[in-house]
Amino acid sequence: MDDVQALARLKEGDREAFEELYRKYWRRLYNTAYRRLLSREDSEEVIQDLFVYIWSKRDTLEITTTLEAYLQGALKFSIYNFIRSRKVKEAYLDSLNHTATPEQNFIEDTIYYEELAAALEKSIEHLPEKLKKVYLLSRKENYTYKEIADQLNIPLDTVEKQMGKALKLLRQSLKDFVAALLVWVHTLTI
């Protein structure tokens, strides 16, 4: 099946067409992301987010170039956003290191860590059961995706997709928490 047919089927919600496109382009996109990010985990996360986005927008997706050109362009944009987000986090951490005494840093960091850990646990509990199981096996039990696939008797690409969805949902759930914290920290430094 060519890309045009696969896209038409994808727009109709055909999971097999989606999986075919995923298998066809995943490695090329991963290689591009890895050359830029130099991290396996970061590259996988960016690719997973990209494919989750494509699946979620499948019925309104308008591609005016070749699918590969579209994916490469979307990947560049995703990598840019990922790097920008990382730079914001680094700037925030840098500002923390320069605005408070070590004792204040320790106390604030401890409070922040405890609040973030509690918010993360609450967010994990609200994940759909399948996503929660995959996330916990990966992050709490340190299983590889292959081990998770074997244990749950599901395909490896399903594990990857479910982990991508879980991470996206957790990021969305925690973004308000992080934004509120940044505002709070900013008021302390004024």
mmCIF file of C-alpha atoms in Angstrom:
data_model
loop_
_atom_site.group_PDB
_atom_site.id
_atom_site.type_symbol
_atom_site.label_atom_id
_atom_site.label_comp_id
_atom_site.label_asym_id
_atom_site.label_seq_id
_atom_site.Cartn_x
_atom_site.Cartn_y
_atom_site.Cartn_z
ATOM 1 C CA MET A 1 0.000 0.000 0.000
ATOM 2 C CA ASP A 2 1.406 3.424 -0.889
ATOM 3 C CA ASP A 3 1.357 6.488 1.364
ATOM 4 C CA VAL A 4 -1.677 8.062 -0.329
ATOM 5 C CA GLN A 5 -3.767 4.949 0.284
ATOM 6 C CA ALA A 6 -2.428 4.607 3.818
ATOM 7 C CA LEU A 7 -3.306 8.251 4.578
ATOM 8 C CA ALA A 8 -6.825 7.790 3.227
ATOM 9 C CA ARG A 9 -7.288 4.732 5.429
ATOM 10 C CA LEU A 10 -5.694 6.555 8.371
ATOM 11 C CA LYS A 11 -8.240 9.378 8.064
ATOM 12 C CA GLU A 12 -10.947 6.729 8.385
ATOM 13 C CA GLY A 13 -9.401 5.551 11.675
ATOM 14 C CA ASP A 14 -7.731 2.419 10.281
ATOM 15 C CA ARG A 15 -5.208 1.321 12.931
ATOM 16 C CA GLU A 16 -3.460 -1.052 10.543
ATOM 17 C CA ALA A 17 -2.718 1.812 8.162
ATOM 18 C CA PHE A 18 -1.392 3.849 11.080
ATOM 19 C CA GLU A 19 0.797 0.978 12.252
ATOM 20 C CA GLU A 20 2.098 0.469 8.718
ATOM 21 C CA LEU A 21 3.091 4.139 8.451
ATOM 22 C CA TYR A 22 4.600 3.956 11.926
ATOM 23 C CA ARG A 23 6.738 0.944 11.020
ATOM 24 C CA LYS A 24 7.720 2.467 7.672
ATOM 25 C CA TYR A 25 8.893 5.838 8.998
ATOM 26 C CA TRP A 26 9.812 5.265 12.652
ATOM 27 C CA ARG A 27 13.477 4.346 12.076
ATOM 28 C CA ARG A 28 14.153 7.244 9.668
ATOM 29 C CA LEU A 29 12.529 9.733 12.022
ATOM 30 C CA TYR A 30 14.349 8.265 15.006
ATOM 31 C CA ASN A 31 17.709 8.563 13.219
ATOM 32 C CA THR A 32 17.012 12.212 12.400
ATOM 33 C CA ALA A 33 15.939 12.966 15.973
ATOM 34 C CA TYR A 34 18.915 11.136 17.459
ATOM 35 C CA ARG A 35 21.393 13.096 15.326
ATOM 36 C CA ARG A 36 19.955 16.291 16.795
ATOM 37 C CA LEU A 37 19.193 15.280 20.387
ATOM 38 C CA LEU A 38 21.926 12.680 21.005
ATOM 39 C CA SER A 39 19.679 10.834 23.451
ATOM 40 C CA ARG A 40 17.792 7.609 22.831
ATOM 41 C CA GLU A 41 15.079 8.430 25.385
ATOM 42 C CA ASP A 42 14.572 12.001 24.161
ATOM 43 C CA SER A 43 14.476 10.857 20.527
ATOM 44 C CA GLU A 44 11.945 8.125 21.298
ATOM 45 C CA GLU A 45 9.812 10.575 23.274
ATOM 46 C CA VAL A 46 9.764 13.128 20.441
ATOM 47 C CA ILE A 47 8.873 10.447 17.868
ATOM 48 C CA GLN A 48 6.144 8.983 20.088
ATOM 49 C CA ASP A 49 4.635 12.429 20.631
ATOM 50 C CA LEU A 50 4.703 13.046 16.886
ATOM 51 C CA PHE A 51 2.848 9.812 16.096
ATOM 52 C CA VAL A 52 0.362 10.379 18.923
ATOM 53 C CA TYR A 53 -0.315 13.808 17.425
ATOM 54 C CA ILE A 54 -0.817 12.329 13.953
ATOM 55 C CA TRP A 55 -3.236 9.720 15.283
ATOM 56 C CA SER A 56 -5.195 12.275 17.315
ATOM 57 C CA LYS A 57 -5.444 14.674 14.337
ATOM 58 C CA ARG A 58 -5.903 11.993 11.670
ATOM 59 C CA ASP A 59 -9.354 13.130 10.557
ATOM 60 C CA THR A 60 -8.310 16.785 10.062
ATOM 61 C CA LEU A 61 -4.763 16.172 8.859
ATOM 62 C CA GLU A 62 -4.007 18.046 5.637
ATOM 63 C CA ILE A 63 -0.778 17.010 3.930
ATOM 64 C CA THR A 64 0.148 18.958 0.801
ATOM 65 C CA THR A 65 3.608 17.430 0.315
ATOM 66 C CA THR A 66 4.824 13.859 0.432
ATOM 67 C CA LEU A 67 4.167 12.101 3.699
ATOM 68 C CA GLU A 68 7.874 11.741 4.383
ATOM 69 C CA ALA A 69 8.460 15.482 3.827
ATOM 70 C CA TYR A 70 5.533 16.269 6.120
ATOM 71 C CA LEU A 71 6.838 13.942 8.854
ATOM 72 C CA GLN A 72 10.373 15.347 8.604
ATOM 73 C CA GLY A 73 9.027 18.903 8.833
ATOM 74 C CA ALA A 74 6.790 18.028 11.777
ATOM 75 C CA LEU A 75 9.753 16.301 13.427
ATOM 76 C CA LYS A 76 11.937 19.393 13.056
ATOM 77 C CA PHE A 77 9.199 21.464 14.700
ATOM 78 C CA SER A 78 8.817 18.871 17.490
ATOM 79 C CA ILE A 79 12.571 18.800 18.118
ATOM 80 C CA TYR A 80 12.628 22.611 18.224
ATOM 81 C CA ASN A 81 9.826 22.649 20.813
ATOM 82 C CA PHE A 82 11.511 19.910 22.824
ATOM 83 C CA ILE A 83 14.834 21.787 22.919
ATOM 84 C CA ARG A 84 13.082 25.068 23.741
ATOM 85 C CA SER A 85 11.229 23.390 26.607
ATOM 86 C CA ARG A 86 14.479 21.899 27.895
ATOM 87 C CA LYS A 87 16.174 25.320 27.748
ATOM 88 C CA VAL A 88 13.331 26.865 29.763
ATOM 89 C CA LYS A 89 13.751 24.159 32.400
ATOM 90 C CA GLU A 90 17.511 24.680 32.472
ATOM 91 C CA ALA A 91 17.076 28.453 32.803
ATOM 92 C CA TYR A 92 14.631 27.905 35.644
ATOM 93 C CA LEU A 93 17.043 25.593 37.462
ATOM 94 C CA ASP A 94 19.873 28.038 36.852
ATOM 95 C CA SER A 95 17.823 30.878 38.319
ATOM 96 C CA LEU A 96 17.104 28.749 41.376
ATOM 97 C CA ASN A 97 20.795 28.174 41.876
ATOM 98 C CA HIS A 98 21.568 31.901 41.699
ATOM 99 C CA THR A 99 18.716 33.383 43.718
ATOM 100 C CA ALA A 100 18.700 31.480 46.981
ATOM 101 C CA THR A 101 21.140 30.369 49.595
ATOM 102 C CA PRO A 102 22.014 26.662 49.703
ATOM 103 C CA GLU A 103 19.799 26.209 52.771
ATOM 104 C CA GLN A 104 16.849 27.841 50.998
ATOM 105 C CA ASN A 105 17.523 25.752 47.899
ATOM 106 C CA PHE A 106 17.470 22.549 49.926
ATOM 107 C CA ILE A 107 14.224 23.400 51.687
ATOM 108 C CA GLU A 108 12.511 24.685 48.543
ATOM 109 C CA ASP A 109 13.776 21.769 46.476
ATOM 110 C CA THR A 110 12.534 19.320 49.093
ATOM 111 C CA ILE A 111 9.109 20.938 49.185
ATOM 112 C CA TYR A 112 8.970 21.092 45.401
ATOM 113 C CA TYR A 113 10.073 17.475 45.061
ATOM 114 C CA GLU A 114 7.457 16.255 47.536
ATOM 115 C CA GLU A 115 4.696 18.261 45.845
ATOM 116 C CA LEU A 116 5.780 17.138 42.386
ATOM 117 C CA ALA A 117 6.034 13.501 43.503
ATOM 118 C CA ALA A 118 2.528 13.675 44.965
ATOM 119 C CA ALA A 119 1.160 15.331 41.813
ATOM 120 C CA LEU A 120 2.871 12.704 39.638
ATOM 121 C CA GLU A 121 1.469 9.821 41.705
ATOM 122 C CA LYS A 122 -2.015 11.340 41.485
ATOM 123 C CA SER A 123 -1.619 11.743 37.711
ATOM 124 C CA ILE A 124 -0.412 8.144 37.341
ATOM 125 C CA GLU A 125 -3.479 6.912 39.250
ATOM 126 C CA HIS A 126 -5.743 8.737 36.769
ATOM 127 C CA LEU A 127 -4.140 7.103 33.703
ATOM 128 C CA PRO A 128 -6.248 4.544 31.819
ATOM 129 C CA GLU A 129 -5.485 1.082 33.206
ATOM 130 C CA LYS A 130 -3.498 -0.214 30.189
ATOM 131 C CA LEU A 131 -1.352 2.915 30.016
ATOM 132 C CA LYS A 132 -0.799 2.872 33.777
ATOM 133 C CA LYS A 133 0.358 -0.750 33.686
ATOM 134 C CA VAL A 134 2.871 -0.077 30.876
ATOM 135 C CA TYR A 135 4.109 3.123 32.552
ATOM 136 C CA LEU A 136 4.609 1.464 35.947
ATOM 137 C CA LEU A 137 6.422 -1.535 34.465
ATOM 138 C CA SER A 138 8.747 0.810 32.574
ATOM 139 C CA ARG A 139 9.369 3.513 35.173
ATOM 140 C CA LYS A 140 8.886 1.736 38.510
ATOM 141 C CA GLU A 141 10.010 -1.800 37.640
ATOM 142 C CA ASN A 142 12.631 -0.709 35.062
ATOM 143 C CA TYR A 143 11.430 -3.201 32.454
ATOM 144 C CA THR A 144 12.471 -2.662 28.857
ATOM 145 C CA TYR A 145 9.748 -2.203 26.257
ATOM 146 C CA LYS A 146 10.525 -5.702 24.975
ATOM 147 C CA GLU A 147 10.112 -7.194 28.466
ATOM 148 C CA ILE A 148 6.821 -5.337 28.908
ATOM 149 C CA ALA A 149 5.576 -6.614 25.535
ATOM 150 C CA ASP A 150 6.497 -10.180 26.526
ATOM 151 C CA GLN A 151 4.933 -9.931 29.988
ATOM 152 C CA LEU A 152 1.675 -8.364 28.760
ATOM 153 C CA ASN A 153 1.636 -10.468 25.592
ATOM 154 C CA ILE A 154 1.201 -7.438 23.324
ATOM 155 C CA PRO A 155 3.215 -6.212 20.315
ATOM 156 C CA LEU A 156 6.280 -4.057 20.975
ATOM 157 C CA ASP A 157 4.885 -1.150 18.945
ATOM 158 C CA THR A 158 1.749 -1.229 21.135
ATOM 159 C CA VAL A 159 3.955 -0.843 24.206
ATOM 160 C CA GLU A 160 5.730 2.089 22.543
ATOM 161 C CA LYS A 161 2.437 3.754 21.626
ATOM 162 C CA GLN A 162 0.944 3.229 25.072
ATOM 163 C CA MET A 163 4.058 4.614 26.747
ATOM 164 C CA GLY A 164 3.965 7.621 24.427
ATOM 165 C CA LYS A 165 0.316 8.238 25.300
ATOM 166 C CA ALA A 166 1.012 7.822 29.022
ATOM 167 C CA LEU A 167 3.891 10.312 28.920
ATOM 168 C CA LYS A 168 1.815 12.803 26.966
ATOM 169 C CA LEU A 169 -1.075 12.543 29.428
ATOM 170 C CA LEU A 170 1.289 12.929 32.387
ATOM 171 C CA ARG A 171 2.948 15.984 30.834
ATOM 172 C CA GLN A 172 -0.451 17.538 30.211
ATOM 173 C CA SER A 173 -1.564 16.743 33.741
ATOM 174 C CA LEU A 174 1.575 18.207 35.326
ATOM 175 C CA LYS A 175 1.956 21.303 33.130
ATOM 176 C CA ASP A 176 -0.396 23.371 35.302
ATOM 177 C CA PHE A 177 1.505 22.261 38.400
ATOM 178 C CA VAL A 178 4.849 23.317 36.891
ATOM 179 C CA ALA A 179 3.419 26.623 35.622
ATOM 180 C CA ALA A 180 2.036 27.463 39.073
ATOM 181 C CA LEU A 181 5.372 26.583 40.627
ATOM 182 C CA LEU A 182 7.247 28.834 38.201
ATOM 183 C CA VAL A 183 4.954 31.749 39.069
ATOM 184 C CA TRP A 184 5.482 31.069 42.782
ATOM 185 C CA VAL A 185 9.278 30.930 42.385
ATOM 186 C CA HIS A 186 9.238 34.126 40.305
ATOM 187 C CA THR A 187 7.415 35.961 43.094
ATOM 188 C CA LEU A 188 10.094 34.837 45.541
ATOM 189 C CA THR A 189 12.860 36.349 43.425
ATOM 190 C CA ILE A 190 11.223 39.762 42.972
#
